[in-house]
């Protein structure tokens, strides 16, 4: 239930210090789990899989049953919004493919009215809500406008983000119209998730780290602040987590200026910076290297201990610095759950 502060994850997001940190993992549902691979085989089209509530709810619940995380992240994908606005989307072995938008056509082929296509996601939320243990928070999410725009303009993953940056540099007013459409779509989509029962929402800004400061202001901070404000007007008690992956020195301005409740730390954010400069502004979430989880053993144990020792005295949710890698042995996640259940070691 929104605002239900009894859940440990919500207490930590509100800045409360807990004896053991609540945890969840980005990409905690997915290919590293054999039960996910079996479920996924029932619907070869990934977009259809995401938009089939019974399957998506089952994928959401699988990691909770196995590992008992404090947060369940809704199973969906950030690119469903691009498809709902009118772009064709498919997923192949090389990742997502979209019919690239360009600066000449602009947003003429897109329409906000299409977001009713995301209604099945709200049904997934209701199914998850009904099945989750009462202490487990349900986390909704969306991509940030900038990150979703990179995929919409590049037509998929990119190495240098040339097309999307060229558009933003040469025609900032035209590009602003795309970002504006995404701000509206994302605010409506996250509002729908909250109305259906998510407890908190996360904005994934996977490509926040590729912009110079002036463009970071326009295309990352400003749209994030507007989505946050729109959500807070309607749902003042629902926490908003921002994850500006790769933002480096701009992490601090993001935490200070967007108004978000908690900030997702990527793997490279130094723990001293997180503790001294970020945790005083918002709760923090992170930031174990996904490869340390894959590697397991003593390195995993050491990394978990140092993250907890550094961040455990303030608002803190344990997570990875990016998503679980498909090669990760599920036993390592079980080991992580055991480590996090122990009292903190400050030696
Ligand atoms: O468990 C969870 O975290 C919830 C579900 C979730 C998925 N994608 C499912 C998924 C979430 C929160 C996402 C977010 C997402 N999607 C991001 C932001 C986080 C990040 O990784 O930076 C991005 C950039 C995407 C776009 C996307 N979706 C890509 C680039 C790919 C292909 C690469 C890959 O990792 O597979 C996807 C596909 C995807 N999204 C899968 C899953 C489980 C794999 C598809 C499959 O099962 O075949």
Short mmCIF file of C-alpha atoms and ligand atoms in Angstrom, two decimals:
data_model
loop_
_atom_site.label_atom_id
_atom_site.label_comp_id
_atom_site.label_asym_id
_atom_site.label_seq_id
_atom_site.Cartn_x
_atom_site.Cartn_y
_atom_site.Cartn_z
CA UNK A 1 0.00 0.00 0.00
CA UNK A 2 1.41 3.43 -0.80
CA UNK A 3 2.83 5.07 2.31
CA UNK A 4 2.85 1.84 4.30
CA UNK A 5 5.88 2.61 6.43
CA UNK A 6 5.97 -0.75 8.19
CA UNK A 7 7.81 -2.27 5.26
CA UNK A 8 11.57 -2.22 5.92
CA UNK A 9 12.37 -1.05 2.39
CA UNK A 10 10.07 1.98 2.77
CA UNK A 11 11.51 2.81 6.17
CA UNK A 12 15.04 2.81 4.74
CA UNK A 13 13.98 4.94 1.76
CA UNK A 14 12.55 7.42 4.27
CA UNK A 15 16.01 7.67 5.86
CA UNK A 16 15.54 5.40 8.86
CA UNK A 17 18.61 3.44 10.02
CA UNK A 18 17.87 -0.29 10.33
CA UNK A 19 19.89 -3.06 11.99
CA UNK A 20 20.23 -4.89 8.67
CA UNK A 21 19.76 -3.18 5.35
CA UNK A 22 16.70 -4.03 3.29
CA UNK A 23 17.72 -5.30 -0.15
CA UNK A 24 16.65 -6.04 -3.68
CA UNK A 25 18.63 -6.37 -6.90
CA UNK A 26 18.22 -4.66 -10.23
CA UNK A 27 17.38 -7.42 -12.74
CA UNK A 28 16.64 -9.84 -9.91
CA UNK A 29 14.18 -11.53 -12.26
CA UNK A 30 15.75 -12.87 -15.41
CA UNK A 31 17.93 -15.29 -17.22
CA UNK A 32 20.24 -16.32 -14.35
CA UNK A 33 17.19 -18.14 -12.86
CA UNK A 34 16.29 -21.51 -14.46
CA UNK A 35 12.63 -20.99 -13.50
CA UNK A 36 12.66 -17.68 -15.42
CA UNK A 37 14.09 -19.37 -18.52
CA UNK A 38 11.34 -22.01 -18.34
CA UNK A 39 8.62 -19.38 -17.95
CA UNK A 40 10.05 -17.21 -20.71
CA UNK A 41 10.02 -20.21 -23.11
CA UNK A 42 6.21 -20.03 -22.96
CA UNK A 43 6.20 -16.71 -24.84
CA UNK A 44 8.99 -16.30 -27.43
CA UNK A 45 8.10 -12.63 -27.96
CA UNK A 46 9.57 -10.66 -25.04
CA UNK A 47 7.20 -7.69 -25.45
CA UNK A 48 4.18 -10.01 -25.33
CA UNK A 49 5.70 -11.74 -22.31
CA UNK A 50 5.95 -8.37 -20.50
CA UNK A 51 2.34 -7.51 -21.42
CA UNK A 52 0.84 -10.83 -20.25
CA UNK A 53 0.00 -10.15 -16.58
CA UNK A 54 0.02 -13.78 -15.39
CA UNK A 55 3.50 -14.38 -16.86
CA UNK A 56 4.97 -11.02 -15.81
CA UNK A 57 3.61 -11.42 -12.26
CA UNK A 58 5.10 -14.89 -12.01
CA UNK A 59 8.50 -13.52 -13.18
CA UNK A 60 8.26 -10.77 -10.52
CA UNK A 61 7.56 -13.29 -7.76
CA UNK A 62 10.16 -15.94 -8.66
CA UNK A 63 13.19 -14.27 -7.01
CA UNK A 64 11.13 -13.36 -3.91
CA UNK A 65 10.15 -17.00 -3.39
CA UNK A 66 13.73 -18.16 -3.76
CA UNK A 67 15.63 -15.43 -1.88
CA UNK A 68 13.09 -13.36 0.10
CA UNK A 69 14.27 -9.90 -0.94
CA UNK A 70 12.62 -6.92 0.81
CA UNK A 71 11.59 -5.47 -2.54
CA UNK A 72 10.01 -7.05 -5.61
CA UNK A 73 10.56 -5.12 -8.82
CA UNK A 74 7.68 -5.25 -11.23
CA UNK A 75 8.59 -7.30 -14.30
CA UNK A 76 8.37 -5.17 -17.45
CA UNK A 77 10.84 -3.21 -19.60
CA UNK A 78 11.67 0.48 -19.92
CA UNK A 79 11.14 0.33 -23.69
CA UNK A 80 7.44 -0.62 -23.48
CA UNK A 81 6.76 3.14 -23.28
CA UNK A 82 8.41 3.72 -26.68
CA UNK A 83 6.21 1.05 -28.22
CA UNK A 84 3.08 2.42 -26.56
CA UNK A 85 3.81 5.88 -28.00
CA UNK A 86 3.85 4.35 -31.48
CA UNK A 87 7.31 2.95 -32.22
CA UNK A 88 7.76 -0.63 -33.35
CA UNK A 89 9.85 -2.59 -30.79
CA UNK A 90 11.37 -6.06 -30.86
CA UNK A 91 14.03 -7.89 -28.88
CA UNK A 92 16.59 -10.12 -30.61
CA UNK A 93 19.83 -11.78 -29.53
CA UNK A 94 21.59 -8.43 -29.93
CA UNK A 95 19.16 -6.57 -27.66
CA UNK A 96 16.27 -4.21 -28.44
CA UNK A 97 15.45 -2.94 -31.94
CA UNK A 98 13.22 0.05 -32.70
CA UNK A 99 12.42 1.90 -35.92
CA UNK A 100 14.71 4.86 -35.25
CA UNK A 101 13.13 8.31 -34.96
CA UNK A 102 14.98 11.11 -36.67
CA UNK A 103 15.19 14.83 -36.23
CA UNK A 104 13.37 15.53 -39.51
CA UNK A 105 10.24 13.50 -38.77
CA UNK A 106 10.48 14.41 -35.07
CA UNK A 107 7.63 13.15 -32.92
CA UNK A 108 4.96 13.43 -35.64
CA UNK A 109 4.35 9.65 -35.63
CA UNK A 110 4.00 9.38 -31.84
CA UNK A 111 0.95 9.87 -29.62
CA UNK A 112 0.38 9.99 -25.88
CA UNK A 113 -3.02 8.36 -26.45
CA UNK A 114 -1.19 5.06 -27.11
CA UNK A 115 -0.18 4.60 -23.50
CA UNK A 116 -3.42 2.72 -22.81
CA UNK A 117 -1.44 -0.16 -24.35
CA UNK A 118 0.36 -0.30 -20.98
CA UNK A 119 -2.82 -1.10 -19.04
CA UNK A 120 -1.83 -4.81 -18.75
CA UNK A 121 1.16 -3.71 -16.63
CA UNK A 122 -1.27 -2.32 -14.03
CA UNK A 123 -2.97 -5.72 -13.90
CA UNK A 124 0.47 -7.28 -13.28
CA UNK A 125 0.86 -4.88 -10.34
CA UNK A 126 -2.49 -5.99 -8.89
CA UNK A 127 -1.59 -9.69 -9.25
CA UNK A 128 1.79 -9.15 -7.56
CA UNK A 129 0.27 -7.06 -4.79
CA UNK A 130 -2.19 -9.83 -3.96
CA UNK A 131 0.51 -12.52 -3.90
CA UNK A 132 3.40 -10.80 -2.11
CA UNK A 133 4.12 -11.21 1.60
CA UNK A 134 2.87 -8.12 3.50
CA UNK A 135 6.38 -6.95 4.46
CA UNK A 136 7.65 -7.04 0.87
CA UNK A 137 7.56 -3.72 -0.99
CA UNK A 138 6.55 -3.70 -4.65
CA UNK A 139 8.69 -1.37 -6.76
CA UNK A 140 7.37 0.08 -10.00
CA UNK A 141 9.66 1.62 -12.58
CA UNK A 142 10.16 3.41 -15.86
CA UNK A 143 13.13 4.53 -17.91
CA UNK A 144 14.02 8.19 -17.68
CA UNK A 145 13.09 10.33 -20.69
CA UNK A 146 16.75 10.74 -21.71
CA UNK A 147 17.57 7.02 -21.56
CA UNK A 148 14.39 5.99 -23.38
CA UNK A 149 15.06 8.71 -25.99
CA UNK A 150 18.53 7.27 -26.67
CA UNK A 151 16.96 3.96 -27.69
CA UNK A 152 14.17 5.67 -29.64
CA UNK A 153 16.61 7.74 -31.71
CA UNK A 154 19.48 5.27 -32.04
CA UNK A 155 17.06 2.42 -32.84
CA UNK A 156 18.68 0.20 -30.19
CA UNK A 157 21.86 0.08 -28.15
CA UNK A 158 24.63 2.43 -29.21
CA UNK A 159 28.34 2.95 -28.68
CA UNK A 160 28.73 6.69 -29.15
CA UNK A 161 25.09 7.93 -29.07
CA UNK A 162 25.87 10.07 -32.11
CA UNK A 163 22.34 10.31 -33.52
CA UNK A 164 20.57 11.27 -30.33
CA UNK A 165 23.25 13.80 -29.36
CA UNK A 166 23.34 15.35 -32.84
CA UNK A 167 19.57 15.85 -32.68
CA UNK A 168 19.79 17.39 -29.18
CA UNK A 169 22.64 19.74 -30.24
CA UNK A 170 21.29 20.83 -33.61
CA UNK A 171 17.61 21.08 -32.83
CA UNK A 172 17.14 21.47 -29.06
CA UNK A 173 13.53 22.68 -29.47
CA UNK A 174 12.57 19.64 -31.56
CA UNK A 175 14.37 17.29 -29.18
CA UNK A 176 12.70 19.01 -26.20
CA UNK A 177 9.33 18.04 -27.73
CA UNK A 178 10.36 14.36 -27.59
CA UNK A 179 11.58 14.71 -23.98
CA UNK A 180 8.35 16.56 -23.09
CA UNK A 181 6.25 13.74 -24.55
CA UNK A 182 8.29 11.23 -22.54
CA UNK A 183 7.89 13.28 -19.33
CA UNK A 184 4.12 13.18 -19.78
CA UNK A 185 4.00 9.51 -20.75
CA UNK A 186 6.30 8.49 -17.89
CA UNK A 187 4.37 10.53 -15.30
CA UNK A 188 1.10 8.94 -16.45
CA UNK A 189 2.60 5.44 -16.58
CA UNK A 190 4.13 5.66 -13.09
CA UNK A 191 0.89 7.17 -11.74
CA UNK A 192 -0.96 4.15 -13.16
CA UNK A 193 1.47 1.79 -11.45
CA UNK A 194 1.05 3.63 -8.12
CA UNK A 195 -2.75 3.59 -8.41
CA UNK A 196 -2.57 -0.15 -9.06
CA UNK A 197 -0.54 -0.69 -5.89
CA UNK A 198 3.24 -0.21 -6.18
CA UNK A 199 4.88 1.15 -2.99
CA UNK A 200 7.78 3.04 -4.58
CA UNK A 201 9.03 3.81 -8.09
CA UNK A 202 12.48 3.88 -9.66
CA UNK A 203 13.52 5.90 -12.69
CA UNK A 204 16.29 4.07 -14.58
CA UNK A 205 18.64 6.57 -16.24
CA UNK A 206 21.12 4.04 -17.60
CA UNK A 207 22.73 6.56 -19.98
CA UNK A 208 22.80 9.61 -17.68
CA UNK A 209 26.60 9.38 -17.75
CA UNK A 210 27.27 10.33 -21.36
CA UNK A 211 26.30 14.02 -21.29
CA UNK A 212 28.29 17.20 -20.60
CA UNK A 213 27.01 19.24 -17.66
CA UNK A 214 24.81 21.71 -19.57
CA UNK A 215 23.02 18.89 -21.42
CA UNK A 216 22.81 16.86 -18.20
CA UNK A 217 20.86 19.80 -16.73
CA UNK A 218 18.38 19.97 -19.62
CA UNK A 219 17.89 16.32 -20.47
CA UNK A 220 18.49 14.53 -17.15
CA UNK A 221 17.93 16.79 -14.12
CA UNK A 222 15.05 18.89 -15.44
CA UNK A 223 12.84 16.05 -16.82
CA UNK A 224 13.50 13.96 -13.69
CA UNK A 225 12.47 16.86 -11.46
CA UNK A 226 9.29 17.36 -13.46
CA UNK A 227 8.29 13.69 -13.25
CA UNK A 228 9.08 13.70 -9.53
CA UNK A 229 6.99 16.84 -9.00
CA UNK A 230 4.04 15.43 -10.98
CA UNK A 231 4.10 12.24 -8.89
CA UNK A 232 4.48 14.08 -5.57
CA UNK A 233 1.48 16.28 -6.32
CA UNK A 234 -0.71 13.21 -6.60
CA UNK A 235 1.10 10.73 -4.34
CA UNK A 236 3.11 12.70 -1.77
CA UNK A 237 4.08 9.67 0.32
CA UNK A 238 5.31 7.37 -2.45
CA UNK A 239 9.12 7.40 -2.62
CA UNK A 240 10.86 8.09 -5.93
CA UNK A 241 14.28 6.51 -6.49
CA UNK A 242 16.53 7.95 -9.22
CA UNK A 243 19.35 5.94 -10.79
CA UNK A 244 21.59 8.24 -12.88
CA UNK A 245 24.06 5.54 -13.87
CA UNK A 246 27.53 6.82 -14.74
CA UNK A 247 26.81 10.42 -13.67
CA UNK A 248 30.14 10.64 -11.78
CA UNK A 249 30.71 14.13 -10.40
CA UNK A 250 27.16 15.08 -11.38
CA UNK A 251 25.64 12.58 -8.91
CA UNK A 252 25.63 15.24 -6.22
CA UNK A 253 23.72 17.81 -8.27
CA UNK A 254 21.26 15.12 -9.36
CA UNK A 255 20.59 14.20 -5.70
CA UNK A 256 20.30 17.84 -4.64
CA UNK A 257 18.27 19.24 -7.52
CA UNK A 258 15.81 16.58 -8.71
CA UNK A 259 13.98 16.26 -5.38
CA UNK A 260 14.07 12.45 -5.46
CA UNK A 261 13.86 10.52 -2.17
CA UNK A 262 16.70 8.06 -2.82
CA UNK A 263 19.56 7.76 -5.24
CA UNK A 264 20.78 4.55 -6.90
CA UNK A 265 24.58 4.38 -6.85
CA UNK A 266 26.39 2.73 -9.73
CA UNK A 267 29.37 0.47 -9.06
CA UNK A 268 31.93 3.24 -9.58
CA UNK A 269 30.60 5.74 -7.00
CA UNK A 270 33.21 5.70 -4.18
CA UNK A 271 31.71 4.74 -0.82
CA UNK A 272 33.28 7.80 0.84
CA UNK A 273 31.54 10.09 -1.68
CA UNK A 274 28.27 8.22 -1.22
CA UNK A 275 28.47 8.55 2.54
CA UNK A 276 29.78 12.10 2.87
CA UNK A 277 28.17 13.91 -0.04
CA UNK A 278 25.09 11.95 -1.12
CA UNK A 279 23.64 10.23 1.94
CA UNK A 280 23.24 13.62 3.62
CA UNK A 281 20.93 14.64 0.74
CA UNK A 282 18.85 11.48 0.18
CA UNK A 283 18.76 7.81 1.08
CA UNK A 284 21.23 5.78 -1.01
CA UNK A 285 20.85 2.45 -2.76
CA UNK A 286 23.64 0.27 -4.09
CA UNK A 287 26.27 -0.53 -5.12
CA UNK A 288 27.83 -3.99 -5.25
CA UNK A 289 29.63 -4.75 -8.51
CA UNK A 290 27.45 -7.30 -10.38
CA UNK A 291 30.69 -9.10 -11.30
CA UNK A 292 31.59 -9.50 -7.61
CA UNK A 293 28.23 -11.25 -7.19
CA UNK A 294 29.01 -13.44 -10.20
CA UNK A 295 32.51 -14.21 -8.81
CA UNK A 296 31.25 -15.04 -5.30
CA UNK A 297 33.48 -16.26 -2.44
CA UNK A 298 35.75 -14.08 -0.31
CA UNK A 299 35.64 -11.11 -2.71
CA UNK A 300 31.84 -11.01 -2.46
CA UNK A 301 31.99 -11.20 1.31
CA UNK A 302 34.55 -8.39 1.53
CA UNK A 303 32.65 -6.11 -0.83
CA UNK A 304 29.34 -6.61 0.99
CA UNK A 305 31.01 -5.90 4.35
CA UNK A 306 32.62 -2.67 3.18
CA UNK A 307 29.43 -1.35 1.58
CA UNK A 308 27.46 -2.06 4.74
CA UNK A 309 30.11 -0.53 6.98
CA UNK A 310 30.23 2.65 4.89
CA UNK A 311 26.53 3.22 4.32
CA UNK A 312 24.77 1.46 7.21
CA UNK A 313 24.52 4.57 9.42
CA UNK A 314 22.05 6.42 7.19
CA UNK A 315 19.12 5.76 4.85
CA UNK A 316 20.40 2.74 2.92
CA UNK A 317 19.01 0.00 0.69
CA UNK A 318 21.45 -2.68 -0.41
CA UNK A 319 21.49 -3.34 -4.17
CA UNK A 320 23.89 -3.87 -7.04
CA UNK A 321 25.52 -1.04 -8.97
CA UNK A 322 23.82 -2.34 -12.13
CA UNK A 323 21.74 -5.39 -13.08
CA UNK A 324 22.37 -9.06 -12.21
CA UNK A 325 24.40 -10.65 -15.02
CA UNK A 326 22.78 -13.68 -16.73
CA UNK A 327 25.84 -15.85 -15.90
CA UNK A 328 25.43 -15.31 -12.12
CA UNK A 329 25.06 -18.59 -10.17
CA UNK A 330 21.78 -18.39 -8.19
CA UNK A 331 23.68 -19.84 -5.18
CA UNK A 332 25.68 -16.61 -5.01
CA UNK A 333 22.47 -14.65 -4.58
CA UNK A 334 21.47 -17.07 -1.80
CA UNK A 335 24.89 -16.43 -0.21
CA UNK A 336 24.32 -12.68 -0.48
CA UNK A 337 20.96 -13.10 1.30
CA UNK A 338 22.77 -14.96 4.13
CA UNK A 339 25.45 -12.27 4.40
CA UNK A 340 22.86 -9.49 4.58
CA UNK A 341 20.94 -11.28 7.33
CA UNK A 342 24.01 -11.11 9.61
CA UNK A 343 24.72 -8.13 11.87
CA UNK A 344 27.15 -5.61 10.39
CA UNK A 345 30.87 -6.32 10.85
CA UNK A 346 32.73 -3.07 11.53
CA UNK A 347 36.20 -4.51 12.04
O1 LIG B 1 14.16 -7.82 -12.65
C1 LIG B 1 14.04 -6.64 -13.02
O2 LIG B 1 14.92 -5.77 -12.84
C2 LIG B 1 12.72 -6.18 -13.62
C3 LIG B 1 12.60 -6.16 -15.03
C4 LIG B 1 13.48 -5.27 -15.92
C5 LIG B 1 13.88 -5.67 -17.21
N1 LIG B 1 14.50 -4.62 -17.82
C6 LIG B 1 13.61 -7.00 -17.81
C7 LIG B 1 14.41 -7.45 -18.98
C8 LIG B 1 13.93 -3.96 -15.73
C9 LIG B 1 13.82 -3.06 -14.51
C10 LIG B 1 14.57 -3.56 -16.95
C11 LIG B 1 15.14 -2.22 -17.15
C12 LIG B 1 15.84 -1.92 -18.42
N2 LIG B 1 15.56 -2.39 -19.67
C13 LIG B 1 16.90 -1.00 -18.54
C14 LIG B 1 17.46 -0.15 -17.40
C15 LIG B 1 18.46 -0.89 -16.57
C16 LIG B 1 19.76 -1.21 -17.26
O3 LIG B 1 19.96 -2.41 -17.51
O4 LIG B 1 20.53 -0.27 -17.54
C17 LIG B 1 17.29 -0.97 -19.89
C18 LIG B 1 18.40 -0.11 -20.48
C19 LIG B 1 16.42 -1.85 -20.60
C20 LIG B 1 16.41 -2.10 -22.06
C21 LIG B 1 16.71 -3.52 -22.36
N3 LIG B 1 15.85 -4.58 -22.10
C22 LIG B 1 17.87 -4.04 -22.99
C23 LIG B 1 19.06 -3.21 -23.44
C24 LIG B 1 17.69 -5.43 -23.10
C25 LIG B 1 18.60 -6.41 -23.79
C26 LIG B 1 19.83 -6.70 -23.05
C27 LIG B 1 19.59 -7.66 -21.91
O5 LIG B 1 20.01 -7.35 -20.80
O6 LIG B 1 18.98 -8.68 -22.16
C28 LIG B 1 16.45 -5.76 -22.49
C29 LIG B 1 15.83 -7.10 -22.34
C30 LIG B 1 15.38 -7.53 -21.00
N4 LIG B 1 14.72 -6.73 -20.11
C31 LIG B 1 15.50 -8.84 -20.43
C32 LIG B 1 14.89 -8.79 -19.17
C33 LIG B 1 14.73 -9.92 -18.19
C34 LIG B 1 16.10 -10.04 -21.14
C35 LIG B 1 15.16 -10.53 -22.17
C36 LIG B 1 14.96 -12.02 -22.18
O7 LIG B 1 14.43 -12.60 -21.21
O8 LIG B 1 15.26 -12.61 -23.22
#
